[in-house]
Short mmCIF file of C-alpha atoms and ligand atoms in Angstrom, two decimals:
data_model
loop_
_atom_site.label_atom_id
_atom_site.label_comp_id
_atom_site.label_asym_id
_atom_site.label_seq_id
_atom_site.Cartn_x
_atom_site.Cartn_y
_atom_site.Cartn_z
CA MET A 29 -8.06 -5.27 8.74
CA GLN A 30 -6.40 -6.86 12.01
CA PHE A 31 -3.91 -5.72 14.40
CA LYS A 32 -1.34 -7.89 13.31
CA GLN A 33 -1.58 -6.24 9.76
CA VAL A 34 -0.40 -2.84 11.13
CA ALA A 35 3.11 -2.33 11.17
CA GLY A 36 4.73 -2.42 14.49
CA GLN A 37 3.08 -0.04 16.76
CA TYR A 38 3.03 -3.17 19.51
CA SER A 39 2.30 -1.14 22.76
CA LEU A 40 -0.28 0.84 21.21
CA LYS A 41 -2.23 -1.97 19.66
CA ALA A 42 -1.86 -4.08 23.12
CA LYS A 43 -3.43 -0.96 25.11
CA LEU A 44 -6.44 -0.45 22.90
CA ALA A 45 -6.97 -4.17 22.62
CA SER A 46 -7.15 -4.41 26.45
CA ASN A 47 -9.08 -1.12 26.96
CA ALA A 48 -11.84 -2.57 24.65
CA ALA A 49 -11.70 -5.87 26.42
CA SER A 50 -12.17 -4.34 29.63
CA GLY A 51 -15.01 -2.35 28.40
CA ARG A 52 -13.19 0.77 29.03
CA VAL A 53 -13.41 2.57 25.61
CA PRO A 54 -13.84 6.36 25.72
CA HIS A 55 -16.67 7.45 23.27
CA ALA A 56 -14.82 9.96 21.45
CA GLN A 57 -11.26 9.17 20.39
CA LEU A 58 -8.69 11.26 18.29
CA VAL A 59 -6.51 8.79 16.87
CA LEU A 60 -3.22 11.35 15.99
CA GLY A 61 -0.33 10.54 13.77
CA GLN A 62 1.08 10.70 10.39
CA SER A 63 -0.70 8.38 7.38
CA GLY A 64 2.62 6.56 7.02
CA ALA A 65 2.88 6.05 10.78
CA GLY A 66 -0.48 4.26 10.59
CA ASN A 67 -3.40 6.34 12.10
CA LEU A 68 -5.81 5.00 9.74
CA PRO A 69 -4.60 1.26 9.76
CA VAL A 70 -4.67 1.43 13.83
CA ALA A 71 -8.23 3.01 13.49
CA LEU A 72 -9.72 0.14 11.42
CA ALA A 73 -8.03 -2.63 13.17
CA PHE A 74 -9.59 -1.29 16.47
CA ALA A 75 -12.96 -1.07 14.70
CA SER A 76 -12.53 -4.56 13.66
CA TYR A 77 -11.62 -5.84 17.30
CA LEU A 78 -14.49 -3.79 18.78
CA LEU A 79 -17.19 -5.45 16.27
CA CYS A 80 -15.20 -8.85 16.13
CA LYS A 81 -17.80 -11.77 17.40
CA ASN A 82 -14.70 -13.89 19.26
CA PRO A 83 -11.82 -11.60 19.43
CA THR A 84 -8.61 -13.07 21.36
CA PRO A 85 -6.83 -10.75 24.17
CA GLU A 86 -4.70 -9.55 21.36
CA ASP A 87 -6.54 -9.18 18.08
CA SER A 88 -9.80 -9.61 16.12
CA CYS A 89 -10.06 -13.23 15.20
CA GLY A 90 -10.50 -12.60 11.55
CA VAL A 91 -12.91 -15.65 10.57
CA CYS A 92 -16.35 -14.42 12.40
CA ASP A 93 -18.96 -12.94 10.20
CA ALA A 94 -18.15 -9.70 11.64
CA CYS A 95 -14.36 -9.81 10.61
CA ARG A 96 -15.21 -10.92 7.28
CA LYS A 97 -17.60 -7.73 6.60
CA MET A 98 -14.81 -5.96 7.89
CA GLN A 99 -12.37 -7.41 5.33
CA THR A 100 -14.95 -5.78 2.85
CA LEU A 101 -15.43 -2.90 4.72
CA THR A 102 -19.03 -3.65 4.33
CA HIS A 103 -19.77 -3.93 8.15
CA PRO A 104 -23.33 -2.11 9.10
CA ASP A 105 -22.37 -0.70 12.12
CA LEU A 106 -19.36 1.10 10.70
CA HIS A 107 -19.84 4.20 8.86
CA PHE A 108 -17.15 6.26 7.19
CA SER A 109 -16.65 10.17 6.86
CA PHE A 110 -13.84 11.52 4.97
CA PRO A 111 -12.90 14.92 2.65
CA PHE A 112 -13.92 14.67 -0.99
CA PRO A 113 -14.20 17.47 -3.46
CA SER A 114 -17.80 18.93 -3.52
CA SER A 115 -18.11 18.51 -7.46
CA LEU A 116 -18.55 14.75 -6.26
CA GLY A 117 -21.51 15.15 -4.45
CA ASP A 118 -23.08 16.05 -0.95
CA THR A 119 -22.30 12.96 1.33
CA CYS A 120 -19.93 10.21 1.48
CA VAL A 121 -21.94 7.40 0.66
CA ASP A 122 -22.06 7.62 -3.25
CA LEU A 123 -18.06 7.15 -2.85
CA TYR A 124 -18.21 4.30 -0.60
CA PRO A 125 -16.97 2.03 -3.63
CA GLN A 126 -13.98 4.18 -4.14
CA TRP A 127 -13.58 4.20 -0.46
CA ARG A 128 -13.51 0.66 -0.11
CA LYS A 129 -11.16 0.22 -3.30
CA ALA A 130 -8.63 2.79 -2.18
CA LEU A 131 -8.39 1.13 1.51
CA GLN A 132 -8.24 -2.33 0.25
CA ALA A 133 -5.19 -1.31 -2.25
CA GLN A 134 -3.35 0.60 0.57
CA PRO A 135 -4.90 1.07 4.29
CA TYR A 136 -1.82 3.35 4.97
CA LEU A 137 -3.72 6.31 2.63
CA SER A 138 -2.84 9.75 2.31
CA TYR A 139 -4.89 12.68 1.66
CA GLU A 140 -2.96 13.38 -1.59
CA SER A 141 -3.62 9.58 -2.61
CA TRP A 142 -7.12 9.36 -1.91
CA MET A 143 -7.89 12.81 -3.90
CA ARG A 144 -6.00 11.45 -7.00
CA GLN A 145 -7.66 8.59 -6.96
CA LEU A 146 -10.84 10.60 -7.00
CA ASN A 147 -9.14 12.37 -9.98
CA ALA A 148 -9.45 15.43 -8.22
CA GLU A 149 -5.82 16.47 -7.24
CA ASN A 150 -6.49 20.04 -7.98
CA LYS A 151 -9.36 20.31 -5.72
CA GLN A 152 -10.03 21.10 -2.47
CA GLY A 153 -11.52 18.46 -0.43
CA ASN A 154 -13.74 18.99 2.50
CA ILE A 155 -16.44 17.23 4.69
CA PRO A 156 -19.43 19.41 3.83
CA ILE A 157 -22.50 19.90 6.17
CA ASP A 158 -24.63 17.52 4.48
CA GLU A 159 -21.83 14.79 5.39
CA CYS A 160 -22.53 16.06 8.89
CA ARG A 161 -26.22 15.69 9.17
CA SER A 162 -25.91 12.23 7.50
CA ILE A 163 -23.40 11.08 10.58
CA ILE A 164 -26.09 12.41 12.90
CA ARG A 165 -28.77 10.67 11.00
CA ASN A 166 -26.89 7.14 10.97
CA LEU A 167 -25.46 7.10 14.26
CA SER A 168 -29.20 8.12 15.71
CA MET A 169 -29.95 4.39 14.57
CA LYS A 170 -29.58 1.58 16.69
CA ALA A 171 -26.86 -0.90 15.77
CA PHE A 172 -27.55 -3.82 13.65
CA GLU A 173 -25.51 -6.45 14.26
CA SER A 174 -22.98 -5.68 17.19
CA ARG A 175 -22.98 -4.00 20.61
CA TYR A 176 -21.17 -0.75 19.17
CA LYS A 177 -21.89 1.23 16.23
CA ILE A 178 -18.60 3.36 15.16
CA LEU A 179 -18.12 6.34 13.10
CA LEU A 180 -14.63 6.65 11.78
CA LEU A 181 -13.95 10.01 10.37
CA TRP A 182 -10.94 10.15 8.53
CA LEU A 183 -9.17 13.51 8.54
CA PRO A 184 -11.59 15.93 10.84
CA GLU A 185 -9.31 18.77 10.15
CA TYR A 186 -11.20 19.17 6.96
CA LEU A 187 -14.65 19.74 8.90
CA GLY A 188 -15.27 23.25 7.96
CA LYS A 189 -17.30 25.42 11.10
CA GLU A 190 -19.93 23.35 9.72
CA GLY A 191 -18.29 20.56 11.76
CA ASN A 192 -19.83 22.18 14.74
CA VAL A 193 -22.96 20.72 14.42
CA LEU A 194 -21.37 17.44 15.59
CA LEU A 195 -20.47 18.92 18.92
CA LYS A 196 -23.33 18.09 20.94
CA PHE A 197 -23.08 14.66 19.37
CA LEU A 198 -19.65 14.05 20.42
CA GLU A 199 -20.63 15.29 23.73
CA GLU A 200 -23.64 13.22 24.54
CA PRO A 201 -23.40 10.67 21.90
CA PRO A 202 -26.39 7.99 21.87
CA PRO A 203 -25.32 4.63 23.78
CA ASP A 204 -22.68 2.44 22.67
CA THR A 205 -21.79 4.91 19.82
CA LEU A 206 -18.12 5.42 19.22
CA PHE A 207 -16.07 8.25 17.23
CA LEU A 208 -12.89 7.76 15.83
CA LEU A 209 -11.35 10.60 14.57
CA VAL A 210 -8.16 10.24 12.51
CA CYS A 211 -6.42 13.02 12.33
CA SER A 212 -3.05 14.38 10.91
CA GLN A 213 -2.92 17.97 10.93
CA PRO A 214 -4.03 18.80 14.75
CA ASP A 215 -3.13 22.15 14.30
CA LYS A 216 -6.09 22.46 11.41
CA LEU A 217 -8.43 20.96 13.80
CA LEU A 218 -11.47 23.10 15.41
CA SER A 219 -10.65 23.11 19.23
CA THR A 220 -13.87 22.53 20.04
CA ILE A 221 -13.33 19.18 18.90
CA VAL A 222 -10.04 18.08 20.38
CA SER A 223 -11.28 19.13 23.71
CA ARG A 224 -14.03 16.68 23.52
CA THR A 225 -12.09 13.90 22.44
CA GLN A 226 -9.47 11.70 24.30
CA LEU A 227 -6.10 11.70 22.30
CA VAL A 228 -4.58 8.28 20.86
CA ARG A 229 -1.10 9.23 19.84
CA VAL A 230 0.26 7.08 17.02
CA PRO A 231 4.01 7.67 16.74
CA PRO A 232 6.39 6.84 13.90
CA ILE A 233 6.84 3.14 13.30
CA ASP A 234 9.70 1.94 15.50
CA GLU A 235 12.72 1.22 13.06
CA ASP A 236 13.25 -2.32 13.68
CA ASP A 237 9.56 -3.17 13.59
CA LEU A 238 9.32 -1.22 9.92
CA ALA A 239 12.64 -2.85 8.66
CA ASN A 240 10.78 -6.27 9.81
CA HIS A 241 7.60 -5.14 8.16
CA LEU A 242 9.30 -4.22 4.69
CA SER A 243 11.12 -7.55 4.43
CA ALA A 244 8.44 -9.68 4.97
CA THR A 245 6.00 -7.75 2.62
CA LEU A 246 8.59 -6.51 -0.36
CA GLU A 247 11.08 -8.87 -2.13
CA ILE A 248 13.91 -7.10 -0.86
CA SER A 249 16.88 -8.18 1.66
CA PRO A 250 16.99 -7.48 5.33
CA GLU A 251 19.89 -5.17 4.82
CA GLU A 252 18.02 -2.76 2.26
CA ALA A 253 15.13 -3.07 4.53
CA SER A 254 17.16 -1.49 7.41
CA ARG A 255 18.25 1.00 5.15
CA PHE A 256 15.13 2.21 3.87
CA SER A 257 13.49 1.94 7.17
CA MET A 258 16.16 4.21 8.61
CA MET A 259 16.26 6.85 5.99
CA SER A 260 11.88 7.02 6.11
CA GLY A 261 11.88 7.90 9.76
CA GLY A 262 9.48 5.78 10.67
CA ASP A 263 6.98 6.45 7.71
CA LEU A 264 5.75 3.27 5.87
CA LEU A 265 4.58 5.42 2.85
CA LYS A 266 8.00 7.16 2.75
CA ALA A 267 9.76 3.79 2.97
CA LEU A 268 7.56 2.40 0.01
CA GLU A 269 8.42 5.62 -2.02
CA LEU A 270 12.23 4.86 -1.39
CA VAL A 271 11.73 1.36 -2.21
CA SER A 272 9.95 1.93 -5.65
CA ASN A 273 12.65 4.65 -6.73
CA ALA A 274 15.56 2.58 -5.89
CA GLU A 275 17.17 0.99 -8.86
CA SER A 276 16.68 -2.91 -8.68
CA PRO A 277 20.03 -4.76 -7.82
CA TYR A 278 19.52 -6.70 -11.15
CA MET A 279 19.64 -3.67 -13.31
CA GLU A 280 23.28 -3.70 -13.87
CA PRO A 281 23.67 -7.17 -14.11
CA PHE A 282 21.03 -7.58 -16.83
CA ARG A 283 21.94 -4.40 -18.57
CA GLN A 284 25.73 -6.12 -19.11
CA TRP A 285 24.27 -9.49 -20.34
CA MET A 286 21.99 -7.76 -22.66
CA LEU A 287 25.02 -6.03 -24.27
CA TYR A 288 27.16 -8.98 -24.31
CA CYS A 289 24.46 -10.72 -26.54
CA TYR A 290 23.79 -7.60 -28.33
CA LYS A 291 27.63 -7.48 -29.56
CA ASN A 292 27.46 -11.29 -29.83
CA ASN A 293 30.24 -11.63 -27.54
CA LEU A 294 29.71 -15.37 -26.38
CA HIS A 295 33.09 -15.30 -24.76
CA GLN A 296 32.13 -12.40 -22.42
CA SER A 297 28.89 -13.66 -21.67
CA ALA A 298 29.92 -17.24 -20.64
CA LYS A 299 32.18 -15.37 -18.17
CA TRP A 300 28.92 -13.38 -16.84
CA THR A 301 27.38 -16.69 -16.55
CA GLU A 302 30.24 -18.06 -14.55
CA GLU A 303 29.75 -15.40 -12.58
CA ILE A 304 25.95 -15.39 -11.69
CA SER A 305 25.95 -19.12 -11.50
CA GLY A 306 27.53 -18.53 -7.92
CA LYS A 307 24.84 -16.53 -6.63
CA GLY A 308 21.99 -19.19 -5.95
CA ARG A 309 18.87 -19.93 -7.63
CA GLU A 310 16.57 -17.30 -6.05
CA TYR A 311 19.08 -14.91 -7.18
CA ILE A 312 18.67 -16.27 -10.76
CA LYS A 313 15.04 -16.30 -10.49
CA GLY A 314 14.90 -12.68 -9.42
CA LEU A 315 17.33 -11.66 -12.41
CA LEU A 316 14.92 -13.69 -14.60
CA LEU A 317 11.88 -12.18 -13.67
CA TYR A 318 13.55 -8.83 -13.66
CA GLY A 319 14.28 -9.46 -17.54
CA ILE A 320 10.57 -10.38 -17.92
CA GLU A 321 9.47 -7.01 -16.18
CA ILE A 322 11.75 -5.02 -18.81
CA MET A 323 10.80 -6.84 -21.69
CA ARG A 324 7.05 -6.49 -20.86
CA ALA A 325 7.78 -2.59 -20.23
CA ILE A 326 9.22 -2.15 -23.45
CA THR A 327 6.23 -3.58 -25.41
CA VAL A 328 3.75 -1.35 -23.30
CA MET A 329 6.35 1.72 -22.71
CA ASP A 330 4.32 3.58 -25.36
CA TYR A 331 0.90 3.13 -23.89
CA LEU A 332 1.80 3.63 -20.01
CA GLY A 333 4.34 6.61 -20.78
CA GLU A 334 5.50 7.70 -17.39
CA ARG A 335 3.72 5.77 -15.46
CA ASN A 336 5.10 1.98 -15.81
CA GLY A 337 6.91 2.67 -12.26
CA LEU A 338 10.61 2.44 -13.75
CA ASN A 339 12.89 4.58 -12.49
CA GLU A 340 15.31 7.10 -14.71
CA SER A 341 18.18 4.94 -15.61
CA GLU A 342 15.80 1.70 -16.15
CA LYS A 343 13.55 4.01 -18.66
CA GLU A 344 16.43 4.86 -20.48
CA PHE A 345 17.58 1.10 -20.83
CA VAL A 346 14.31 0.01 -22.15
CA SER A 347 14.02 2.83 -24.27
CA LYS A 348 17.19 2.15 -25.87
CA LEU A 349 16.51 -1.81 -26.28
CA GLY A 350 12.80 -0.93 -27.80
CA LYS A 351 14.78 0.81 -30.54
CA LEU A 352 17.03 -2.31 -31.34
CA MET A 353 14.45 -4.80 -31.58
CA SER A 354 11.01 -5.40 -33.16
CA PRO A 355 7.91 -6.05 -30.69
CA LYS A 356 8.06 -9.65 -32.16
CA LYS A 357 11.62 -10.07 -31.14
CA ILE A 358 10.97 -8.77 -27.86
CA ILE A 359 8.03 -11.31 -27.29
CA SER A 360 10.41 -14.32 -28.36
CA ILE A 361 12.98 -13.17 -25.46
CA PHE A 362 10.25 -12.67 -23.25
CA GLU A 363 9.23 -16.12 -23.97
CA ALA A 364 12.62 -17.69 -23.64
CA LEU A 365 13.09 -15.88 -20.33
CA ASP A 366 9.86 -17.10 -18.89
CA ALA A 367 10.62 -20.80 -20.12
CA ALA A 368 13.88 -20.22 -18.13
CA VAL A 369 12.38 -19.28 -14.83
CA TYR A 370 10.41 -22.59 -15.41
CA GLU A 371 13.90 -24.66 -15.85
CA VAL A 372 15.49 -22.98 -12.80
CA GLU A 373 12.45 -23.79 -10.63
CA ARG A 374 12.80 -27.22 -11.68
CA ASN A 375 16.72 -27.36 -10.67
CA GLY A 376 17.61 -27.32 -14.30
CA ASN A 377 21.68 -26.56 -15.22
CA ILE A 378 22.34 -23.12 -14.70
CA LYS A 379 25.07 -22.89 -17.01
CA MET A 380 23.39 -24.49 -19.79
CA ILE A 381 20.21 -22.66 -19.36
CA PHE A 382 22.10 -19.37 -19.48
CA THR A 383 24.38 -20.49 -22.41
CA ASP A 384 21.47 -21.45 -24.33
CA LEU A 385 19.57 -18.07 -23.50
CA SER A 386 22.73 -16.16 -24.39
CA PHE A 387 22.77 -17.88 -27.86
CA LYS A 388 18.98 -17.28 -28.77
CA ILE A 389 19.08 -13.73 -27.56
CA SER A 390 22.20 -12.75 -29.45
CA ARG A 391 20.80 -14.40 -32.70
CA LEU A 392 17.49 -12.08 -32.05
CA PHE A 393 19.66 -9.35 -32.07
ZN1 LIG B 30 -14.00 -11.95 14.45
#
């Protein structure tokens, strides 16, 4: 993770980079903020910056040996600790594969999502005494490849009283040892730990920065991105949830079209084609890809049940369409839509493509 991959937080990133460049890095920092604001990504990007062999004033280089190891979260001088349920073992190291997988899929990780990924939603996570001892053991060794060795301790609020064995270590760490404690609920933190760390506050993401991040990383318009950013209060995870629950702009037009085809109303579908032809090729491609997703959802609905990412009205639509057609015919529509995407991309005539499609789909119904 590099600073440039962290949404917004420009002044914080600049401050951390300049502290590191000048060698003024406090040995124990408490990175405090919500997971949707990016407390963990900020800490990961900062660790990458500290370990990078060739950093610029703003960011890690992204290509050196150390940066490549950070991309797979396998740098030997970066240790991770995090909460987990006691049924899964005594220390974190056995869970490193799941941890890496979770962070690579979504570095804006929340505690709930992490426990879900461990299939432990109903269990209590904590950072047990054996893990604290393992931390002390790991950090007592010399750094392998870089100047610093770093412990990124995610959610120190899950340390019980056992966490006090770390205090002496936090106060007088071995040389060039850095602690990044990434916290979301400071009121649950041992006060003895708070007093031994320097605070790095990660505020909610600036509204415009979050909107820019959303429109750059998702297929949504700048207007939608602004709306979701505003509604989420600077929380990327909330914004992503809003986006995934929102109805697709293609849903209504696609449903209309399928209805005209079902009724074999070629006059109405010609009028519909006329309307959408004016909306540009990108829109039309989006509409076709949406149709493909819907057909895919029909064929796998029974297997995936609730977990197909559709909202309620889409689920209803998919279930109705599924009842009207055999799986074989659904696959034929899927293939026709897929072929149409190819033609649209190659500047085929939109009206001809859709007249042909409407005719084919009507016949399949
Ligand atoms: Zn680098």
